[in-house]
XYZ file of C-alpha atoms in Angstrom:
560
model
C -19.020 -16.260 43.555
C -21.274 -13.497 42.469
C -20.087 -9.930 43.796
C -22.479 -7.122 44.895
C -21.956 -3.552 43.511
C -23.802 -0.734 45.359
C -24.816 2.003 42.420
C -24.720 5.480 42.369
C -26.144 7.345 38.781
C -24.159 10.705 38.430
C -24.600 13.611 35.460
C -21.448 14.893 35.948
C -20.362 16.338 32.174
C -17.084 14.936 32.785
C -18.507 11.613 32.877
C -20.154 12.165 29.261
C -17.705 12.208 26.631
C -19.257 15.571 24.626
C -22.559 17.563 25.309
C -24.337 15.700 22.313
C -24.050 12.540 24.150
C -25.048 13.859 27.522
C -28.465 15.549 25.719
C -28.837 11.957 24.365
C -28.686 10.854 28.032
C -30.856 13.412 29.244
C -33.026 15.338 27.102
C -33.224 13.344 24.009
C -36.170 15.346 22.543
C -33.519 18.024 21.464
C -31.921 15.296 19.454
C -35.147 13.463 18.392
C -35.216 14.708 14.608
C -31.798 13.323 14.216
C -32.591 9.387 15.090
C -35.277 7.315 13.534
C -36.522 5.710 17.005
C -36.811 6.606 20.515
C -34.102 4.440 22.403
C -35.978 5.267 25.903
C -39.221 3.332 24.785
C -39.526 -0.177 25.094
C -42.110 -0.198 22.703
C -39.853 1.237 20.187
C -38.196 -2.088 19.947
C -41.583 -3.370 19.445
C -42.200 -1.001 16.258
C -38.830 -2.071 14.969
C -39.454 -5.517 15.202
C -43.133 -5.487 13.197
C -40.957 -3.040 10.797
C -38.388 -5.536 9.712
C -40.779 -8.172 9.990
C -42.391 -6.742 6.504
C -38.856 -5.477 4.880
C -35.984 -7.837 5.750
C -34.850 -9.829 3.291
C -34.626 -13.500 5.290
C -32.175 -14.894 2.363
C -29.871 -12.762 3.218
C -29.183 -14.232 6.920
C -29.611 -17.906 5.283
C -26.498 -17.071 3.226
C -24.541 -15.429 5.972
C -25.354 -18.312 9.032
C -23.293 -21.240 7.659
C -20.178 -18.502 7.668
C -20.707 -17.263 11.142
C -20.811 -20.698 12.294
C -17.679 -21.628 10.521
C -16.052 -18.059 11.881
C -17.210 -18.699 15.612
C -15.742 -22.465 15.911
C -12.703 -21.209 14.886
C -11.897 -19.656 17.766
C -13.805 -22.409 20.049
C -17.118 -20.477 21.070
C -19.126 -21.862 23.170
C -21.956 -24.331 23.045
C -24.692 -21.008 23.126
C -23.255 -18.990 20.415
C -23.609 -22.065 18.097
C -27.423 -22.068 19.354
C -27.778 -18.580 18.573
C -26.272 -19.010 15.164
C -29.566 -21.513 14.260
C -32.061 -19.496 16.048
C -30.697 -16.903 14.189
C -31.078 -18.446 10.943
C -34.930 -19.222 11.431
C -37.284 -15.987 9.996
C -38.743 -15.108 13.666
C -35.421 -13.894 15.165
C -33.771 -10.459 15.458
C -30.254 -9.282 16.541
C -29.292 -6.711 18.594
C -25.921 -5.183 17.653
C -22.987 -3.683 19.203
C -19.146 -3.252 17.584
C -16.059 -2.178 18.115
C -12.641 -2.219 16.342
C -10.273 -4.770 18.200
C -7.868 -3.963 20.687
C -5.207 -6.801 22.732
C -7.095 -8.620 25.654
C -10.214 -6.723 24.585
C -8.897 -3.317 24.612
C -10.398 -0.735 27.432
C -13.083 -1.199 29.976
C -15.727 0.282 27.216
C -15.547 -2.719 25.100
C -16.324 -5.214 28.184
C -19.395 -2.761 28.843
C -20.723 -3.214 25.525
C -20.543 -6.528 25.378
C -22.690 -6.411 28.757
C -25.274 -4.092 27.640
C -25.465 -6.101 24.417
C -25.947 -9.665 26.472
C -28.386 -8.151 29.003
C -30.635 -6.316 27.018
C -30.806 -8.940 24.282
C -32.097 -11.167 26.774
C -34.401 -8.716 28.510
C -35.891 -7.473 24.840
C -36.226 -11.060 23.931
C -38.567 -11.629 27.409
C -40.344 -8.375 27.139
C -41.359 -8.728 23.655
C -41.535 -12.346 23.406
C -39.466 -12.435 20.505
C -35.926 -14.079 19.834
C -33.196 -11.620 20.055
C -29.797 -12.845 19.558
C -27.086 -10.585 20.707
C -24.274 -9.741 17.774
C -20.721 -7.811 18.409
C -19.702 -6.583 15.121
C -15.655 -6.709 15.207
C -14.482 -3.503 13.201
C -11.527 -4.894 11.496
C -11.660 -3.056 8.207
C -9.866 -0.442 10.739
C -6.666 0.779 10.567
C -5.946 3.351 13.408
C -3.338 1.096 15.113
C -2.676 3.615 17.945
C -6.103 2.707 19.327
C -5.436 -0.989 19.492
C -1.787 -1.800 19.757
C -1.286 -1.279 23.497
C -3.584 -1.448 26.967
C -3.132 -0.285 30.840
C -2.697 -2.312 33.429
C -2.517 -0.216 36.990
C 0.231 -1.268 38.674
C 0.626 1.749 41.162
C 0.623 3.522 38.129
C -0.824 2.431 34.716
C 1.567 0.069 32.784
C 1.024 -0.137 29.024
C 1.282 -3.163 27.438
C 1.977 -3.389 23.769
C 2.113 -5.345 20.496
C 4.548 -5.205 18.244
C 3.408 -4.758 14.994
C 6.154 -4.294 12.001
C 5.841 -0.858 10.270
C 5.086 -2.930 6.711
C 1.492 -4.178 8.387
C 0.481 -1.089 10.336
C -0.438 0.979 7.360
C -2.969 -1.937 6.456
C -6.607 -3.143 7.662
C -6.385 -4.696 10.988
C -8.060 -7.691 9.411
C -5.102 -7.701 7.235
C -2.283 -7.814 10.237
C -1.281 -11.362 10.829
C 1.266 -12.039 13.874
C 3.279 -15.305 14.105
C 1.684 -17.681 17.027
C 4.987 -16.373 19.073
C 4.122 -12.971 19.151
C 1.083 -13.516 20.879
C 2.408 -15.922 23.386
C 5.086 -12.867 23.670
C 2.010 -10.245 24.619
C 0.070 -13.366 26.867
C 3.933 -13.016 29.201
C 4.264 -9.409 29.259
C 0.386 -9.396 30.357
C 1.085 -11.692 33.444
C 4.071 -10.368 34.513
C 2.289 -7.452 34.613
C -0.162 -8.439 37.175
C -0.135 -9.152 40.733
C -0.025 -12.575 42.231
C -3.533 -13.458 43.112
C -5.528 -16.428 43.326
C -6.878 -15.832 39.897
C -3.871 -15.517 38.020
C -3.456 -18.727 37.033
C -7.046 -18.712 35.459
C -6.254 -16.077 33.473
C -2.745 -18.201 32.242
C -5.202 -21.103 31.422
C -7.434 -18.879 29.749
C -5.277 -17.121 27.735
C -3.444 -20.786 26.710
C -6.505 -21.828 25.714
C -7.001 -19.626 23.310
C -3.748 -20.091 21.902
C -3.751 -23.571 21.211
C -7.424 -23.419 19.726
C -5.922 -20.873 17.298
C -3.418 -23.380 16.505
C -5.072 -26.597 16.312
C -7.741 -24.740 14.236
C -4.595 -24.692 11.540
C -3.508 -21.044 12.652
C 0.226 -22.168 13.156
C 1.694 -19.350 10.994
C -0.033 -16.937 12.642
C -3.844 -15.165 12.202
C -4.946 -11.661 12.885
C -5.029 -8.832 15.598
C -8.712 -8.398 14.907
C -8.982 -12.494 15.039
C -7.308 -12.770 17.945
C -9.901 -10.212 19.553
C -12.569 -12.097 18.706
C -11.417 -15.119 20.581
C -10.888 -13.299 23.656
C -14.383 -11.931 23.629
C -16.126 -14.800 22.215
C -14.506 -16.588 25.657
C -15.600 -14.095 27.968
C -18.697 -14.059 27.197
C -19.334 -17.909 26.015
C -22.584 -18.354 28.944
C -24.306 -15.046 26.240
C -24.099 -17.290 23.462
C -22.303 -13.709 21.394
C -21.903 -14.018 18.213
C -19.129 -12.076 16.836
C -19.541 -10.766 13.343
C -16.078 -10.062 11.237
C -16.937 -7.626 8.083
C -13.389 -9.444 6.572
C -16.293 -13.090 5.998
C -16.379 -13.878 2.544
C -19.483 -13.420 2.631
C -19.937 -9.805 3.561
C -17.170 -8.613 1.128
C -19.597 -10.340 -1.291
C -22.274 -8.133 0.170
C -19.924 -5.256 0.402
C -20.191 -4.363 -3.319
C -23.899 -3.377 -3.277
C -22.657 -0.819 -0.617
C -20.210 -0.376 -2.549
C -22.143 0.856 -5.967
C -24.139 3.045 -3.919
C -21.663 4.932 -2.295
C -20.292 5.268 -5.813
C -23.474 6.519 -7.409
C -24.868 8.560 -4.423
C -21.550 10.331 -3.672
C -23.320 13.982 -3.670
C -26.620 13.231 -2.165
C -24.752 11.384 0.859
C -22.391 14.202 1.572
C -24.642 17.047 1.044
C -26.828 15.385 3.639
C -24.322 14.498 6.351
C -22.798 18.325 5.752
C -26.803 19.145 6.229
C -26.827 17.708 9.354
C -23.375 18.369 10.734
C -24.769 22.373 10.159
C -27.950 21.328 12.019
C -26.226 19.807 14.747
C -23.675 22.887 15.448
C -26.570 25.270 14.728
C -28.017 23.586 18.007
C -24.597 24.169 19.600
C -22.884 20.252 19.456
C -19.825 19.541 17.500
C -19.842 17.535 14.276
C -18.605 14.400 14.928
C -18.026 13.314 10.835
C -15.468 15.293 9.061
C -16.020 14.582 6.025
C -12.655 14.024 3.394
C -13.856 15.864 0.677
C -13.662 14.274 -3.021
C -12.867 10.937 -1.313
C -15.422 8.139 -1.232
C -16.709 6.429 2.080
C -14.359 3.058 1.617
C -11.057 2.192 1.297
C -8.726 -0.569 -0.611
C -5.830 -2.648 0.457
C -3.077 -2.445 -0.978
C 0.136 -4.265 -0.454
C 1.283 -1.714 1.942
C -1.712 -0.238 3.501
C -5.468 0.772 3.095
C -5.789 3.055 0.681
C -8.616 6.406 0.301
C -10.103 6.701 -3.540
C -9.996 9.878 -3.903
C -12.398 11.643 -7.020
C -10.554 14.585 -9.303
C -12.448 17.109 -10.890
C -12.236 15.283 -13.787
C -14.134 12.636 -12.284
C -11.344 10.042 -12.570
C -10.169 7.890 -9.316
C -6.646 7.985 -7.721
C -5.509 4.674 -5.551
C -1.951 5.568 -4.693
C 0.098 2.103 -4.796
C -2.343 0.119 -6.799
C -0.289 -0.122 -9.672
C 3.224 1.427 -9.755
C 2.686 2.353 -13.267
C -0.540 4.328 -12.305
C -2.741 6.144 -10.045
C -5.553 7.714 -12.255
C -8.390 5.093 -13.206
C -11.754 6.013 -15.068
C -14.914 4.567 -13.175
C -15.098 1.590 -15.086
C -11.676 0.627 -14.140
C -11.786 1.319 -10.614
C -15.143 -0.887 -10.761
C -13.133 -3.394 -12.425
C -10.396 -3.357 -9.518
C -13.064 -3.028 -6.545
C -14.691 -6.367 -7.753
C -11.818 -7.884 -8.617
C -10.343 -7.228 -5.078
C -13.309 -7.330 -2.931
C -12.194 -9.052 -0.156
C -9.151 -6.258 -0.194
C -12.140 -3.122 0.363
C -12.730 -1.996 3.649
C -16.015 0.414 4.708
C -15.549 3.836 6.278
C -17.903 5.034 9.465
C -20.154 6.134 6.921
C -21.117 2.796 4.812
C -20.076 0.313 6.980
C -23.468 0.558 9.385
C -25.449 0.613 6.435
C -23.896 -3.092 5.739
C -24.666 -4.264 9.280
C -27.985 -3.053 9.000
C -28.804 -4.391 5.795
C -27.221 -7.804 6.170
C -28.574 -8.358 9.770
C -32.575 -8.245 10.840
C -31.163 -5.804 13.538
C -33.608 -4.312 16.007
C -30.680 -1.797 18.087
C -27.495 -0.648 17.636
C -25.711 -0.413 21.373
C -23.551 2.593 21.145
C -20.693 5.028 23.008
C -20.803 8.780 22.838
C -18.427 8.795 19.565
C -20.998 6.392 17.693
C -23.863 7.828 19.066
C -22.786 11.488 17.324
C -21.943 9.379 13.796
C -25.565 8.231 13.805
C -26.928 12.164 14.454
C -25.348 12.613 10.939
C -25.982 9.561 8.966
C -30.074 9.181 9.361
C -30.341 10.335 5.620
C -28.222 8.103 4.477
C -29.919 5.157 5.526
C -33.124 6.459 3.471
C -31.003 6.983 0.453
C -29.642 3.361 0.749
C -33.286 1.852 0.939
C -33.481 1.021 4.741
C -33.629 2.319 7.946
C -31.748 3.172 11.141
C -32.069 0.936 14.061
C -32.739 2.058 17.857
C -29.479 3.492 18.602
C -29.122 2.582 22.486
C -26.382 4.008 24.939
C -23.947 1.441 26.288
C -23.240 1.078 29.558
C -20.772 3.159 31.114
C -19.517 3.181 34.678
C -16.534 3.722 37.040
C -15.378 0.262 39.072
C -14.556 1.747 42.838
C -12.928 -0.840 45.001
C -12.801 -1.068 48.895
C -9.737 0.799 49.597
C -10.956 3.567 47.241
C -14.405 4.101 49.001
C -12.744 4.156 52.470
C -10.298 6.956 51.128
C -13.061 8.623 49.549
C -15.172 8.387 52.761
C -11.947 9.190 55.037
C -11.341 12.627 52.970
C -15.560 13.135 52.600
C -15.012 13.579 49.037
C -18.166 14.153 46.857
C -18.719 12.349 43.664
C -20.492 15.628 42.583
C -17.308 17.496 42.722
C -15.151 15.148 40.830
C -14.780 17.486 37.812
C -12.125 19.278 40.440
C -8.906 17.632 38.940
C -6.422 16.691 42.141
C -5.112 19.991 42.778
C -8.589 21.936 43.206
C -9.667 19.505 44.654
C -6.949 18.948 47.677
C -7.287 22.493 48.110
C -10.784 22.423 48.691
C -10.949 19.500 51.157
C -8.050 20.883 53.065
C -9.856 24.590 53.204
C -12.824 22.612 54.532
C -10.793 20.414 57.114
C -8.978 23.291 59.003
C -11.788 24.426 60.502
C -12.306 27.701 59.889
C -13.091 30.045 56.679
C -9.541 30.743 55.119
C -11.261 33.154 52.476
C -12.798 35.096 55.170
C -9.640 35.240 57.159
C -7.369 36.164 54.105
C -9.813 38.742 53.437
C -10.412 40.398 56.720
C -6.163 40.565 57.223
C -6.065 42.195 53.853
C -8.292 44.670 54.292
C -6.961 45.470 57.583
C -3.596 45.564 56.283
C -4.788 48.377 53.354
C -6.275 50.104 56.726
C -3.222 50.237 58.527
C -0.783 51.442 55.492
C -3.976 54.315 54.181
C -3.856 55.251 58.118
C -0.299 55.663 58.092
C 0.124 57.433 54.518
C -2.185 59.879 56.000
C -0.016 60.390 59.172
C 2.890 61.497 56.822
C 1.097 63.300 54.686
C -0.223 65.724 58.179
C 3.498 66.403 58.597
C 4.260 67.146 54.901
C 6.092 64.240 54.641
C 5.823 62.349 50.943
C 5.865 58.693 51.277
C 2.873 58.073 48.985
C 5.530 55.902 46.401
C 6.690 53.619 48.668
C 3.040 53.128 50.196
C 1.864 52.765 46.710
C 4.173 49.625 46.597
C 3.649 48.278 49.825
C -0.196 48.005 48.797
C 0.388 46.380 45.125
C 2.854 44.271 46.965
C -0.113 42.875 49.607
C -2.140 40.706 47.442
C 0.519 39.200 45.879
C 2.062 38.087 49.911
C -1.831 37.214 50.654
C -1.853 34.907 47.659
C 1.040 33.184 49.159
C 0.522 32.859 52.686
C -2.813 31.227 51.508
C -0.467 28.447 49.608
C 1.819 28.531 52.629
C -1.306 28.016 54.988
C -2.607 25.004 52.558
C 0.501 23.645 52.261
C 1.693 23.344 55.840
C -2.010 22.010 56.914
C -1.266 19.414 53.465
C 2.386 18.717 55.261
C 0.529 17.671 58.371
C -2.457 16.136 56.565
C -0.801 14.139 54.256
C -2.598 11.460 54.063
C -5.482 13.941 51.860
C -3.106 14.500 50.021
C -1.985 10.358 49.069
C -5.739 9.725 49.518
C -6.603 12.288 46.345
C -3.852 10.943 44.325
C -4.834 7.430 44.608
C -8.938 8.159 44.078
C -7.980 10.063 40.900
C -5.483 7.601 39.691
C -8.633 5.141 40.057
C -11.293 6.804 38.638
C -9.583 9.433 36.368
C -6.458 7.568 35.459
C -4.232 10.490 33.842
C -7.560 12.469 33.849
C -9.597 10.640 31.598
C -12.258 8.140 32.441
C -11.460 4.541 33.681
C -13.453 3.193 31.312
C -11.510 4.039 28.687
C -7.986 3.629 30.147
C -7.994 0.319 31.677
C -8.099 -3.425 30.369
C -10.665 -6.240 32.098
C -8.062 -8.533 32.939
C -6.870 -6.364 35.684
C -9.627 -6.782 37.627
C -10.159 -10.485 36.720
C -7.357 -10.556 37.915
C -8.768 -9.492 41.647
C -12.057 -10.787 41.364
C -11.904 -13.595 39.220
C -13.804 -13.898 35.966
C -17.492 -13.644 37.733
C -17.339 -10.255 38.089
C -18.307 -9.763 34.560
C -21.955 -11.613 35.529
C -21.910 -10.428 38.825
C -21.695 -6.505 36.636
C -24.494 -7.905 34.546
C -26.845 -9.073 36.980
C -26.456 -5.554 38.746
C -27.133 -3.829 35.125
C -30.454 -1.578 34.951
C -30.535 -1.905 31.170
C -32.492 1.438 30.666
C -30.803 3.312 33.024
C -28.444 5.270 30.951
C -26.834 7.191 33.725
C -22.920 6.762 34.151
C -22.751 4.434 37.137
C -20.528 4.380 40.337
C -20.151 0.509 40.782
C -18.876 0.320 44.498
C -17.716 -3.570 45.327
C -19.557 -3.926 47.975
């Protein structure tokens, strides 16, 4: 059954994750120069389109289809994203493109949103421009920061994390390159039920999830098969009706494309720093932060080793260190770290910096769907596209909105919070709604007994001071000692109203465990499957069909 959401767009800065992404939002002009399109126009997409039309090399896809049809039955897609695979691989069609590195059960809210943005405004791009679009989620599992991906939150009166266990020897190392025994995901399926509430939905999820598993299996993954393969299963599944296609850089076939990216970086090393430094001086010239830090004397890819995925970093000499390549040594001249590179391709792994211009080379892409972290790599990297020989897509915001359920809207109405206020963490907030709710001005009060109470001790000193009587030291204190006793009757005041009221108080609490979960955004601190778990697994489409796809505003989603 398709839910209803009522929306509400807010510009809270909490709600954007730095002030470069909120001027994106809003006032994109200041960021124009930075960004080869303008994401807000639909006919934008139109000039990309007629752009690749004349530059794209169409061989390129030809060579790369038969592999992402392979890749996607793997895991059991569905009927569409085998459709979208062939329409792909005639000349007329286009992607649009949006990634992620993997994370268990899809990781946090954000990636779910992506995947949203990417299906709906595929489909409404392909409509409004009567052109095939084909929607693409690139799975970042060159990777390696496992801290991101090895655990989710499930709320559960408060959030329980839910983790993978992942030996120390394959942490170090691509997640591509982690590969869990069948067991260990059946482990992390358990701990995820138990972990959720007995609904009428939970025993979808346990099919689901089963599913899955035994397609892994029967697909001759008994001994095991990646983190970052397991990922795209689960995301391939939930959204089978989109036809995704999920793209994994770790294909054959892009490592074999890899190594033109590859050279470049190696023979453009100077111009592509010096440019991204360029910008990143631009960019905090303008007052945002710079998003790249760039490693200096490293290159922008890495290798795996047999223990983890290794930087190359450049001496002065203009030799290469790889530590644990070779345990007899570390120093190589550029023609043998060529000779290792190509030997090991399918062991190299792009950084932030190359790997777009491999997705953008490789794919007729029209947009790039993006969060605020991605959207500030692009402000830097515009430059670097040119020096490689193409050019940046549309970069496009990705959804982003707050879920608020039943019982949290009544609270919220109950207390007459105001969204606009949010940025009040609970504290500041509970006092200002109790202040409000005693009905009268507490400020005013506090004031007026202060001053009257400096009045009453001034009158007095004077008094003494008529009958030559000195009591001007212990006056003194009496006044230094007032605002401190004011400060605390105002607590005291607050907290006997809060004693009375307590239900402000619970009701706070429970709206910012919600919506700010350990003060950051839900988006980003809760898994899907939690609210599948509620609503079933139509609240996905019923998200979609509510989905303005050029309204870039964070959304309040009420459940209506």
């Amino acid at each position: 059954m398709i839910m209803d959401f009522n929306i509400t767009g807010l510009r809270n800065n909490i709600f954007y994750r730095n002030n470069l992404y909120r001027d994106y939002v809003f006032e994109f002009d200041k960021l124009r120069n930075f960004f080869s399109y303008d994401y807000r126009l639909p006919e934008q997409y139109k000039a990309r389109a007629d752009f690749l039309k004349k530059t794209y090399d169409k061989d390129i896809k030809n060579n790369l289809c038969d592999e992402l049809y392979d890749y996607n039955n793997s895991f059991g897609c569905g009927k569409k994203t085998l459709e979208n695979i062939d329409i792909l691989k005639k000349e007329d069609s286009f992607t649009l493109v949006a990634g992620q590195q993997p994370g268990i059960f899809s990781g946090p809210l954000y990636t779910i949103y992506k995947a949203i943005s990417l299906a709906s405004v595929s489909k409404m791009l392909s409509e409004k421009l009567n052109i095939k679009i084909v929607p693409v989620f690139w799975n970042a599992s060159d990777d390696n920061d496992i801290d991101e991906i090895k655990s989710i939150n499930i709320p559960s009166g408060s959030l329980e994390k839910i983790s993978i266990d992942i030996p120390g020897y394959l942490s170090r190392l691509s997640f591509s390159k982690m590969v869990l025994p069948v067991d260990e995901y059946e482990n992390l399926a358990r701990k995820l039920l138990d972990s959720l509430q007995e609904t009428e939905y939970k025993k979808e999820i346990e099919k689901f999830l089963s599913r899955i598993l035994d397609i892994m299996m029967n697909a001759g993954k008994n001994n095991g098969f990646s983190v970052s393969r397991f990922f795209s299963a689960i995301l391939s599944h939930l959204f089978s009706d989109d036809g995704l296609i999920i793209i994994d850089p770790e294909l054959a076939v892009l490592k074999k494309f890899s190594r033109k990216i590859i050279e470049f970086d190696l023979s453009k090393q100077t111009e592509i720093h010096g440019s991204i430094d360029f910008n990143s001086k631009e960019l905090t010239a303008l007052g945002y932060h710079s998003q790249l830090s760039l490693l200096r004397d490293n290159l922008d890819f890495f290798l795996n080793t047999k223990n983890a995925r290794e930087k190359i970093k450049i001496s002065k000499r203009g030799s290469f260190f790889i530590h644990g390549y070779d345990s007899k040594k570390s120093e190589f001249s550029l023609n043998e770290l060529k000779n290792i590179l190509f030997k090991n391709i399918n062991d190299t792994a792009l950084s932030v910096i190359t790997r777009p211009l491999l997705q953008d080379w490789v794919l007729p892409n029209i947009a790039t769907i993006c969060g605020p972290g991605e959207i500030s790599y692009f402000a830097q990297i515009k430059d670097v596209y040119t020096f490689f020989g193409i050019e940046m897509p549309v970069i496009m915001p990705r959804l982003s909105a707050t879920i608020i359920e039943r019982k949290i809207k009544e609270s919220i109405k109950k207390i007459k919070l105001d969204y606009e206020t949010l940025e009040l963490f609970p504290e500041r907030q509970t006092k200002a709604i109790l202040k409000n709710m005693i009905g009268f001005d507490i400020n005013s009060f506090l004031a007026e007994l202060e001053k009257e109470m400096h009045e009453l001790v001034r009158n007095k000193k004077e008094t003494l001071r008529k009958h030559d009587i000195d009591g001007d030291g212990p006056f003194n204190r009496i006044e230094n000692n007032l605002k401190k006793e004011i400060e605390i009757l105002s607590k005291r005041i607050l907290s006997e109203y809060g004693r009375k009221n307590s239900f402000v108080v619970d009701s706070i609490n429970k709206i910012y465990n919600n919506l700010l979960p350990n003060k950051n955004l839900q988006e980003r601190s809760v898994n899907v499957f939690d609210y599948i778990n509620r609503y079933g697994f139509e609240i996905i489409n019923s998200i979609k069909k509510k989905l303005d796809p050029f309204d870039f505003r964070h959304k309040f989603m009420e459940i209506a």
